[in-house]
CSV table of C-alpha atoms and ligand atoms in Angstrom, one decimal:
chain,number,residue,atom,x,y,z
A,562,MET,CA,0.0,0.0,0.0
A,563,SER,CA,2.8,2.4,0.8
A,564,GLN,CA,6.0,3.3,-1.1
A,565,ALA,CA,9.0,4.5,0.8
A,566,GLN,CA,9.3,7.8,-1.0
A,567,ALA,CA,6.6,10.4,-1.8
A,568,PRO,CA,6.3,11.4,-5.4
A,569,ASP,CA,7.6,14.8,-6.5
A,570,ILE,CA,4.2,16.0,-7.5
A,571,ASP,CA,1.9,14.3,-5.0
A,572,LEU,CA,-1.8,14.3,-6.0
A,573,ARG,CA,-2.6,11.1,-4.0
A,574,SER,CA,-4.5,13.2,-1.4
A,575,ASP,CA,-4.7,16.6,0.3
A,576,THR,CA,-3.5,14.9,3.5
A,577,VAL,CA,0.1,15.1,2.2
A,578,THR,CA,0.3,18.9,2.8
A,579,HIS,CA,2.9,20.0,5.3
A,580,PRO,CA,2.2,22.7,7.9
A,581,THR,CA,2.8,26.3,6.7
A,582,ALA,CA,5.6,28.5,8.2
A,583,ALA,CA,3.0,30.3,10.2
A,584,MET,CA,1.7,27.0,11.6
A,585,ARG,CA,5.2,25.8,12.6
A,586,GLU,CA,5.8,29.2,14.3
A,587,ALA,CA,2.5,28.9,16.2
A,588,MET,CA,3.3,25.3,17.2
A,589,ALA,CA,6.7,26.3,18.6
A,590,HIS,CA,5.3,29.0,20.8
A,591,ALA,CA,1.8,27.6,21.8
A,592,PRO,CA,0.9,27.9,25.4
A,593,LEU,CA,0.3,24.4,26.7
A,594,GLY,CA,-1.5,22.5,29.4
A,595,ASP,CA,-2.9,19.0,29.9
A,596,ASP,CA,-5.9,18.6,27.7
A,597,VAL,CA,-7.2,15.6,29.6
A,598,PHE,CA,-7.4,17.8,32.7
A,599,GLY,CA,-9.1,20.3,30.4
A,600,ASP,CA,-6.5,23.0,30.8
A,601,ASP,CA,-4.6,23.3,27.6
A,602,PRO,CA,-5.3,26.9,26.6
A,603,THR,CA,-4.5,26.3,22.9
A,604,VAL,CA,-6.8,23.3,22.6
A,605,LEU,CA,-9.6,25.3,24.4
A,606,ALA,CA,-9.1,28.2,22.0
A,607,LEU,CA,-9.3,26.0,19.0
A,608,GLU,CA,-12.5,24.3,20.3
A,609,ARG,CA,-14.1,27.8,21.0
A,610,ARG,CA,-13.1,29.0,17.5
A,611,ALA,CA,-14.5,25.9,15.8
A,612,ALA,CA,-17.8,26.0,17.8
A,613,ALA,CA,-18.2,29.7,16.9
A,614,LEU,CA,-17.5,29.1,13.2
A,615,LEU,CA,-19.9,26.2,12.9
A,616,ASP,CA,-22.4,27.9,15.2
A,617,LYS,CA,-22.7,25.0,17.6
A,618,GLU,CA,-22.5,25.1,21.4
A,619,SER,CA,-19.3,23.1,21.9
A,620,ALA,CA,-16.4,21.4,20.2
A,621,LEU,CA,-13.9,18.6,20.8
A,622,PHE,CA,-10.4,18.3,19.3
A,623,VAL,CA,-9.6,14.8,18.1
A,624,PRO,CA,-6.5,13.4,16.4
A,625,THR,CA,-8.3,12.2,13.2
A,626,GLY,CA,-11.4,12.5,11.1
A,627,THR,CA,-11.9,8.8,11.7
A,628,MET,CA,-11.9,9.2,15.4
A,629,GLY,CA,-14.2,12.3,15.1
A,630,ASN,CA,-16.8,10.2,13.3
A,631,LEU,CA,-16.3,7.3,15.7
A,632,VAL,CA,-16.8,9.3,18.9
A,633,SER,CA,-19.8,11.0,17.2
A,634,LEU,CA,-21.4,7.6,16.4
A,635,MET,CA,-20.6,6.4,20.0
A,636,ALA,CA,-22.3,9.5,21.4
A,637,HIS,CA,-25.4,9.2,19.2
A,638,VAL,CA,-26.0,5.5,18.7
A,639,PRO,CA,-26.8,2.8,21.3
A,640,ARG,CA,-25.5,-0.8,20.9
A,641,GLY,CA,-27.9,-2.5,18.5
A,642,GLY,CA,-29.0,0.8,17.0
A,643,GLU,CA,-28.8,1.3,13.2
A,644,ILE,CA,-27.1,4.1,11.2
A,645,ILE,CA,-28.3,5.2,7.8
A,646,ALA,CA,-25.4,6.4,5.7
A,647,PRO,CA,-24.5,6.8,2.1
A,648,ALA,CA,-23.5,3.6,0.4
A,649,GLU,CA,-20.2,5.1,-0.8
A,650,SER,CA,-19.4,6.9,2.5
A,651,HIS,CA,-16.2,6.9,4.4
A,652,VAL,CA,-18.1,5.9,7.6
A,653,TYR,CA,-19.4,2.8,5.8
A,654,ASN,CA,-16.4,1.8,3.7
A,655,ASP,CA,-13.2,3.3,5.0
A,656,GLU,CA,-13.3,3.2,8.8
A,657,ALA,CA,-12.6,-0.5,9.4
A,658,ALA,CA,-16.3,-1.1,10.3
A,659,SER,CA,-15.9,0.8,13.5
A,660,TYR,CA,-19.7,1.3,13.5
A,661,ALA,CA,-20.0,-2.4,14.1
A,662,VAL,CA,-16.8,-3.3,15.9
A,663,VAL,CA,-16.7,-0.5,18.4
A,664,VAL,CA,-20.2,1.0,18.4
A,665,GLY,CA,-22.0,-2.3,18.1
A,666,ALA,CA,-24.4,-0.8,15.6
A,667,GLY,CA,-25.8,-1.9,12.2
A,668,LEU,CA,-25.5,0.3,9.1
A,669,ARG,CA,-28.1,0.6,6.4
A,670,PRO,CA,-26.5,2.0,3.3
A,671,VAL,CA,-28.5,4.2,1.0
A,672,SER,CA,-27.3,4.7,-2.6
A,673,GLU,CA,-26.4,8.2,-3.5
A,674,THR,CA,-27.1,10.2,-6.6
A,675,ARG,CA,-24.2,11.2,-8.8
A,676,ASP,CA,-24.0,14.4,-6.7
A,677,GLY,CA,-23.5,12.5,-3.5
A,678,GLU,CA,-27.0,13.0,-2.0
A,679,MET,CA,-29.0,10.2,-0.6
A,680,PRO,CA,-32.5,10.8,-2.0
A,681,VAL,CA,-34.6,12.1,0.9
A,682,GLU,CA,-37.4,9.6,0.3
A,683,ALA,CA,-35.0,6.7,0.3
A,684,VAL,CA,-33.6,7.8,3.7
A,685,VAL,CA,-37.2,8.0,5.1
A,686,ASP,CA,-37.9,4.6,3.6
A,687,ALA,CA,-34.8,3.2,5.4
A,688,ILE,CA,-36.1,4.2,8.9
A,689,GLN,CA,-37.0,1.1,10.8
A,690,ASP,CA,-40.3,0.6,12.6
A,691,ALA,CA,-39.3,1.2,16.2
A,692,SER,CA,-42.4,-0.5,17.5
A,693,ASP,CA,-41.4,-3.8,15.9
A,694,PRO,CA,-39.1,-5.8,18.1
A,695,HIS,CA,-37.6,-7.5,15.1
A,696,CYS,CA,-36.0,-4.3,13.9
A,697,PRO,CA,-32.9,-2.5,15.0
A,698,ILE,CA,-33.7,1.1,16.1
A,699,THR,CA,-32.7,3.7,13.6
A,700,SER,CA,-30.5,6.0,15.6
A,701,LEU,CA,-28.6,8.3,13.3
A,702,VAL,CA,-28.4,9.6,9.7
A,703,VAL,CA,-24.9,10.4,8.3
A,704,VAL,CA,-24.3,12.8,5.5
A,705,GLU,CA,-20.8,13.2,3.9
A,706,ASN,CA,-19.9,16.7,2.9
A,707,CYS,CA,-18.0,17.0,0.5
A,708,HIS,CA,-19.0,13.6,-0.8
A,709,ALA,CA,-15.7,12.0,-1.8
A,710,HIS,CA,-16.6,9.2,-4.1
A,711,THR,CA,-18.7,11.4,-6.5
A,712,MET,CA,-15.8,13.8,-7.1
A,713,SER,CA,-16.0,15.4,-3.7
A,714,ARG,CA,-19.2,17.2,-4.5
A,715,PRO,CA,-20.4,19.7,-1.9
A,716,ILE,CA,-23.8,19.0,-0.3
A,717,THR,CA,-26.0,22.2,-0.1
A,718,PRO,CA,-27.8,23.7,2.8
A,719,ALA,CA,-31.0,23.3,0.8
A,720,TYR,CA,-30.5,19.5,0.8
A,721,MET,CA,-29.8,19.5,4.5
A,722,SER,CA,-32.9,21.4,5.3
A,723,ARG,CA,-35.0,19.1,3.1
A,724,LEU,CA,-33.5,16.1,4.8
A,725,ARG,CA,-34.1,17.6,8.3
A,726,ARG,CA,-37.7,18.4,7.5
A,727,ALA,CA,-38.4,14.9,6.3
A,728,LEU,CA,-36.9,13.1,9.3
A,729,PRO,CA,-38.5,12.6,12.7
A,730,GLY,CA,-37.4,15.3,15.0
A,731,GLU,CA,-35.7,12.9,17.4
A,732,LEU,CA,-33.5,11.3,14.7
A,733,PRO,CA,-30.1,13.0,14.8
A,734,ILE,CA,-28.0,13.9,11.7
A,735,HIS,CA,-24.2,13.8,11.8
A,736,VAL,CA,-22.1,15.4,9.0
A,737,ASP,CA,-18.8,13.8,8.2
A,738,GLY,CA,-17.4,17.1,7.0
A,739,ALA,CA,-13.8,15.9,6.5
A,740,ARG,CA,-13.7,18.6,3.7
A,741,LEU,CA,-16.5,20.8,5.0
A,742,PHE,CA,-14.5,24.0,4.3
A,743,ASN,CA,-14.1,23.0,0.7
A,744,ALA,CA,-17.9,22.8,0.4
A,745,SER,CA,-18.3,26.2,2.1
A,746,VAL,CA,-15.8,27.8,-0.3
A,747,ALA,CA,-17.2,26.0,-3.4
A,748,LEU,CA,-20.8,26.9,-2.6
A,749,ARG,CA,-19.8,30.4,-1.2
A,750,VAL,CA,-21.9,29.9,1.9
A,751,PRO,CA,-20.7,30.2,5.6
A,752,VAL,CA,-19.6,26.9,6.9
A,753,ALA,CA,-22.3,27.2,9.7
A,754,ASP,CA,-25.0,27.0,7.0
A,755,LEU,CA,-23.9,23.6,6.0
A,756,VAL,CA,-24.4,22.1,9.5
A,757,ARG,CA,-27.4,24.2,10.7
A,758,ASP,CA,-29.7,21.3,10.2
A,759,ALA,CA,-27.3,18.7,11.7
A,760,ASP,CA,-26.9,17.8,15.3
A,761,SER,CA,-23.2,17.2,15.0
A,762,ALA,CA,-20.3,17.4,12.5
A,763,THR,CA,-16.7,16.5,12.2
A,764,PHE,CA,-14.2,18.5,10.1
A,765,CYS,CA,-10.6,17.9,9.4
A,766,LEU,CA,-7.7,20.4,9.8
A,767,SER,CA,-5.2,18.0,8.3
A,768,LYS,CA,-6.4,17.9,4.7
A,769,GLY,CA,-6.7,20.9,2.4
A,770,LEU,CA,-6.4,23.2,5.5
A,771,ALA,CA,-2.8,21.9,5.8
A,772,ALA,CA,-2.4,21.4,9.5
A,773,PRO,CA,-0.3,18.3,10.2
A,774,VAL,CA,-2.8,16.5,12.5
A,775,GLY,CA,-6.3,17.0,13.9
A,776,SER,CA,-10.0,17.2,13.4
A,777,VAL,CA,-12.8,18.8,15.4
A,778,VAL,CA,-16.2,17.5,16.4
A,779,VAL,CA,-19.0,20.0,17.1
A,780,GLY,CA,-22.4,19.8,18.6
A,781,SER,CA,-24.4,20.6,21.7
A,782,ALA,CA,-22.6,20.8,25.0
A,783,GLU,CA,-24.4,17.7,26.2
A,784,PHE,CA,-23.4,15.7,23.0
A,785,ILE,CA,-19.8,16.9,23.2
A,786,GLY,CA,-19.7,15.7,26.9
A,787,ARG,CA,-20.6,12.2,25.6
A,788,ALA,CA,-18.2,12.4,22.7
A,789,ARG,CA,-15.4,13.4,25.2
A,790,ARG,CA,-16.1,10.3,27.2
A,791,ALA,CA,-16.0,8.2,24.0
A,792,ARG,CA,-12.7,9.9,23.0
A,793,LYS,CA,-11.2,8.8,26.3
A,794,LEU,CA,-12.5,5.3,25.8
A,795,VAL,CA,-10.8,4.9,22.5
A,796,GLY,CA,-7.5,6.3,23.7
A,797,GLY,CA,-7.8,9.7,22.1
A,798,GLY,CA,-7.3,11.8,25.2
A,799,MET,CA,-4.1,13.7,24.4
A,800,ARG,CA,-2.0,15.7,26.9
A,801,GLN,CA,-0.1,18.8,25.6
A,802,ALA,CA,-2.2,18.7,22.4
A,803,GLY,CA,-2.0,22.4,22.1
A,804,VAL,CA,1.2,21.9,20.1
A,805,LEU,CA,-1.1,20.4,17.4
A,806,ALA,CA,-4.2,22.6,18.0
A,807,ALA,CA,-2.0,25.7,17.4
A,808,ALA,CA,-1.6,24.7,13.7
A,809,GLY,CA,-5.4,24.3,13.5
A,810,LEU,CA,-6.0,27.7,15.0
A,811,VAL,CA,-3.8,29.2,12.3
A,812,ALA,CA,-5.7,27.3,9.6
A,813,LEU,CA,-9.0,28.9,10.8
A,814,GLU,CA,-7.6,32.4,11.1
A,815,ASP,CA,-9.3,35.1,9.0
A,816,GLY,CA,-6.0,36.8,8.0
A,817,ALA,CA,-3.4,35.9,5.4
A,818,ASP,CA,-2.0,33.0,7.4
A,819,GLY,CA,-5.4,31.2,7.4
A,820,THR,CA,-5.8,28.4,4.9
A,821,VAL,CA,-9.6,28.4,4.3
A,822,SER,CA,-9.9,31.0,1.6
A,823,ARG,CA,-7.0,29.5,-0.3
A,824,LEU,CA,-9.0,26.3,-0.9
A,825,ALA,CA,-10.5,28.2,-3.9
A,826,ASP,CA,-7.0,27.9,-5.5
A,827,ASP,CA,-7.1,24.2,-5.1
A,828,HIS,CA,-10.5,24.1,-6.7
A,829,ALA,CA,-9.2,26.1,-9.7
A,830,MET,CA,-6.2,23.8,-10.1
A,831,ALA,CA,-8.5,20.8,-10.0
A,832,SER,CA,-10.6,22.3,-12.8
A,833,LEU,CA,-7.5,23.1,-14.8
A,834,LEU,CA,-6.3,19.5,-14.4
A,835,ALA,CA,-9.7,18.1,-15.4
A,836,GLU,CA,-9.8,20.3,-18.5
A,837,GLY,CA,-6.4,19.0,-19.6
A,838,LEU,CA,-7.1,15.4,-18.8
A,839,ALA,CA,-10.5,15.5,-20.6
A,840,ALA,CA,-8.6,16.4,-23.8
A,841,GLN,CA,-6.3,13.3,-23.6
A,842,PRO,CA,-7.5,10.3,-25.6
A,843,GLY,CA,-8.0,7.3,-23.2
A,844,ILE,CA,-9.2,9.4,-20.2
A,845,VAL,CA,-12.9,8.8,-19.6
A,846,SER,CA,-15.5,9.5,-16.9
A,847,PRO,CA,-15.9,6.9,-14.2
A,848,GLY,CA,-19.1,5.0,-15.1
A,849,HIS,CA,-21.0,5.7,-11.8
A,850,ILE,CA,-20.8,9.5,-12.3
A,851,ALA,CA,-20.7,9.7,-16.1
A,852,GLN,CA,-23.1,12.1,-17.9
A,853,PRO,CA,-26.1,10.2,-19.1
A,854,ASP,CA,-25.3,11.3,-22.7
A,855,GLY,CA,-21.5,10.6,-22.8
A,856,ALA,CA,-18.5,8.8,-21.5
A,857,GLY,CA,-16.0,11.6,-21.6
A,858,LEU,CA,-14.6,13.2,-18.5
A,859,ASP,CA,-16.7,16.3,-17.8
A,860,PRO,CA,-14.6,19.0,-16.2
A,861,SER,CA,-17.7,20.9,-15.1
A,862,ARG,CA,-18.2,18.2,-12.5
A,863,VAL,CA,-15.2,19.4,-10.6
A,864,ALA,CA,-16.6,21.5,-7.8
A,865,THR,CA,-13.8,21.2,-5.3
A,866,ASN,CA,-10.3,19.7,-5.2
A,867,PHE,CA,-10.9,16.1,-6.4
A,868,VAL,CA,-10.6,14.9,-10.0
A,869,LEU,CA,-11.9,11.4,-10.5
A,870,PHE,CA,-11.5,9.7,-13.8
A,871,ALA,CA,-11.0,6.3,-15.5
A,872,VAL,CA,-8.6,5.0,-18.0
A,873,GLU,CA,-9.9,3.1,-21.0
A,874,GLY,CA,-8.8,-0.5,-21.1
A,875,GLY,CA,-9.7,-1.7,-17.6
A,876,ARG,CA,-7.8,-2.3,-14.4
A,877,SER,CA,-4.6,-3.6,-15.8
A,878,ARG,CA,-4.1,-0.5,-17.9
A,879,ARG,CA,-5.0,1.6,-14.9
A,880,THR,CA,-2.3,-0.1,-12.9
A,881,ALA,CA,0.2,0.4,-15.8
A,882,TYR,CA,-0.9,4.1,-16.1
A,883,LEU,CA,-0.4,4.8,-12.4
A,884,ALA,CA,3.1,3.1,-12.4
A,885,ALA,CA,4.1,5.1,-15.5
A,886,LEU,CA,3.0,8.3,-13.8
A,887,ARG,CA,5.0,7.3,-10.7
A,888,ASP,CA,8.1,6.7,-12.8
A,889,ARG,CA,7.7,10.3,-14.0
A,890,GLY,CA,7.4,11.6,-10.4
A,891,VAL,CA,3.6,12.0,-10.3
A,892,GLY,CA,1.5,10.3,-7.6
A,893,MET,CA,-2.2,9.5,-8.1
A,894,VAL,CA,-4.1,6.6,-6.5
A,895,ALA,CA,-6.5,3.9,-7.6
A,896,TYR,CA,-10.0,4.5,-6.2
A,897,PRO,CA,-13.1,2.4,-6.1
A,898,HIS,CA,-15.1,1.7,-9.3
A,899,GLY,CA,-11.9,1.4,-11.4
A,900,GLN,CA,-11.2,5.1,-10.9
A,901,VAL,CA,-8.1,7.2,-10.6
A,902,ARG,CA,-8.1,9.9,-8.0
A,903,ALA,CA,-6.0,13.1,-8.2
A,904,VAL,CA,-6.4,15.7,-5.4
A,905,THR,CA,-5.0,19.3,-5.5
A,906,HIS,CA,-3.7,21.1,-2.5
A,907,LEU,CA,-1.3,23.6,-1.1
A,908,GLY,CA,1.8,23.6,-3.3
A,909,ILE,CA,0.1,22.5,-6.5
A,910,GLY,CA,0.0,25.4,-8.9
A,911,PRO,CA,-0.3,25.9,-12.7
A,912,ARG,CA,3.3,24.7,-13.2
A,913,GLU,CA,2.7,21.4,-11.4
A,914,ILE,CA,-0.6,20.9,-13.3
A,915,GLU,CA,1.3,21.4,-16.7
A,916,ALA,CA,3.9,18.8,-15.6
A,917,VAL,CA,1.2,16.4,-14.5
A,918,LEU,CA,-0.6,16.7,-17.9
A,919,ASP,CA,2.7,16.0,-19.7
A,920,ALA,CA,3.3,13.0,-17.5
A,921,SER,CA,-0.2,11.8,-18.0
A,922,ALA,CA,0.0,12.0,-21.8
A,923,ALA,CA,3.2,10.0,-21.7
A,924,ALA,CA,1.8,7.5,-19.2
A,925,LEU,CA,-1.2,6.9,-21.4
A,926,ARG,CA,1.0,6.2,-24.4
A,927,GLN,CA,3.2,3.9,-22.4
A,928,SER,CA,0.3,2.0,-20.7
A,929,ALA,CA,-1.4,1.4,-24.0
A,930,ALA,CA,1.9,0.1,-25.5
A,931,ASP,CA,2.4,-2.1,-22.4
A,932,ALA,CA,-1.1,-3.5,-22.7
A,933,CYS,CA,-0.5,-4.6,-26.3
B,2188,LIG,C1,-14.9,11.8,3.8
B,2188,LIG,C2,-13.9,11.4,4.8
B,2188,LIG,N1,-14.2,11.2,6.1
B,2188,LIG,C3,-13.3,10.9,7.0
B,2188,LIG,C4,-12.0,10.8,6.7
B,2188,LIG,C5,-11.0,10.3,7.8
B,2188,LIG,O1,-10.0,11.3,8.1
B,2188,LIG,P1,-8.6,10.8,8.8
B,2188,LIG,O2,-7.8,10.3,7.7
B,2188,LIG,O3,-8.2,12.1,9.4
B,2188,LIG,O4,-9.0,9.7,9.8
B,2188,LIG,C6,-11.5,10.9,5.4
B,2188,LIG,C7,-10.1,10.8,5.1
B,2188,LIG,O5,-9.7,11.0,4.0
B,2188,LIG,C8,-12.5,11.3,4.4
B,2188,LIG,O6,-12.1,11.4,3.2
């Protein structure tokens, strides 16, 4: 799965970003305490800032997005409960089945549209009859925003309010917002609007926002109290965590050191990449998100910083294409449904995109020749 050396131009994920100079400076000088005793001032400042930005009562700093989702599930869902989540979601596919192993819950996947939304009627249909002792009790609905597997599409506040109105009032919604700020920038809406109709949300500081480590969970004070207990249970109580939280605080700053508004650059670079790739013979749209009227890669589908595409010729050509790219110093990764994923981020500008497109053209030629 891993290779010893990172590629020169690394589009495998936005998690590969290194902290900015301002982050390193803030980390070096952060006032620290013991966060398990609740007295690390930098962690407390980050939690206050995150809660204010997302307009929720309280927040909790956690090491990873995976742990943020896990402690949220633990805080919302009793053993034997059932979670409704998108069929392609990270919570369902990419968190080692923690909903089952740790939470002790079932999960009912609902297929998404090509824009990453579970149809609201399908979610309502998936709710179990709580009066029937045969049935698990539906305890949570998860929404992923941005929705990674459909090209990291942003989910709108309008969808969230339609979903909220259709669900019983007592059924909570959790947003896995690993890239919530990308959605906010792409849709040009305040990040709080994206979670107004949710009871809790997780967002990651360690992806496009460029902090080295860390995610934040937000929700009511009572929910965060339960999530904090869950965090302790899974070993996520960190001590002088302010040294990490300091980088997150810089990421969320309004000024020039903040990394939220610059996400727009990543989105522009992803569009540029998709336009170039779409013109290369052999690059097509992944089937599950292809336009009904054509197989070509549609650059207008790029709304944030993911470009998902397929290579004609099936999986063996994809493997050869990725290896040929790697030989040319470019990293992309295989993704479900036979796709290739390329993710733009801090440090990827027009020059890098031009180099990636040259490498892709050469890799397409080489992989076609290798396949003959
Ligand atoms: C949609 C989504 N949710 C959650 C996560 C988990 O984040 P982490 O890698 O910090 O555990 C990821 C990671 O890429 C993700 O893409």
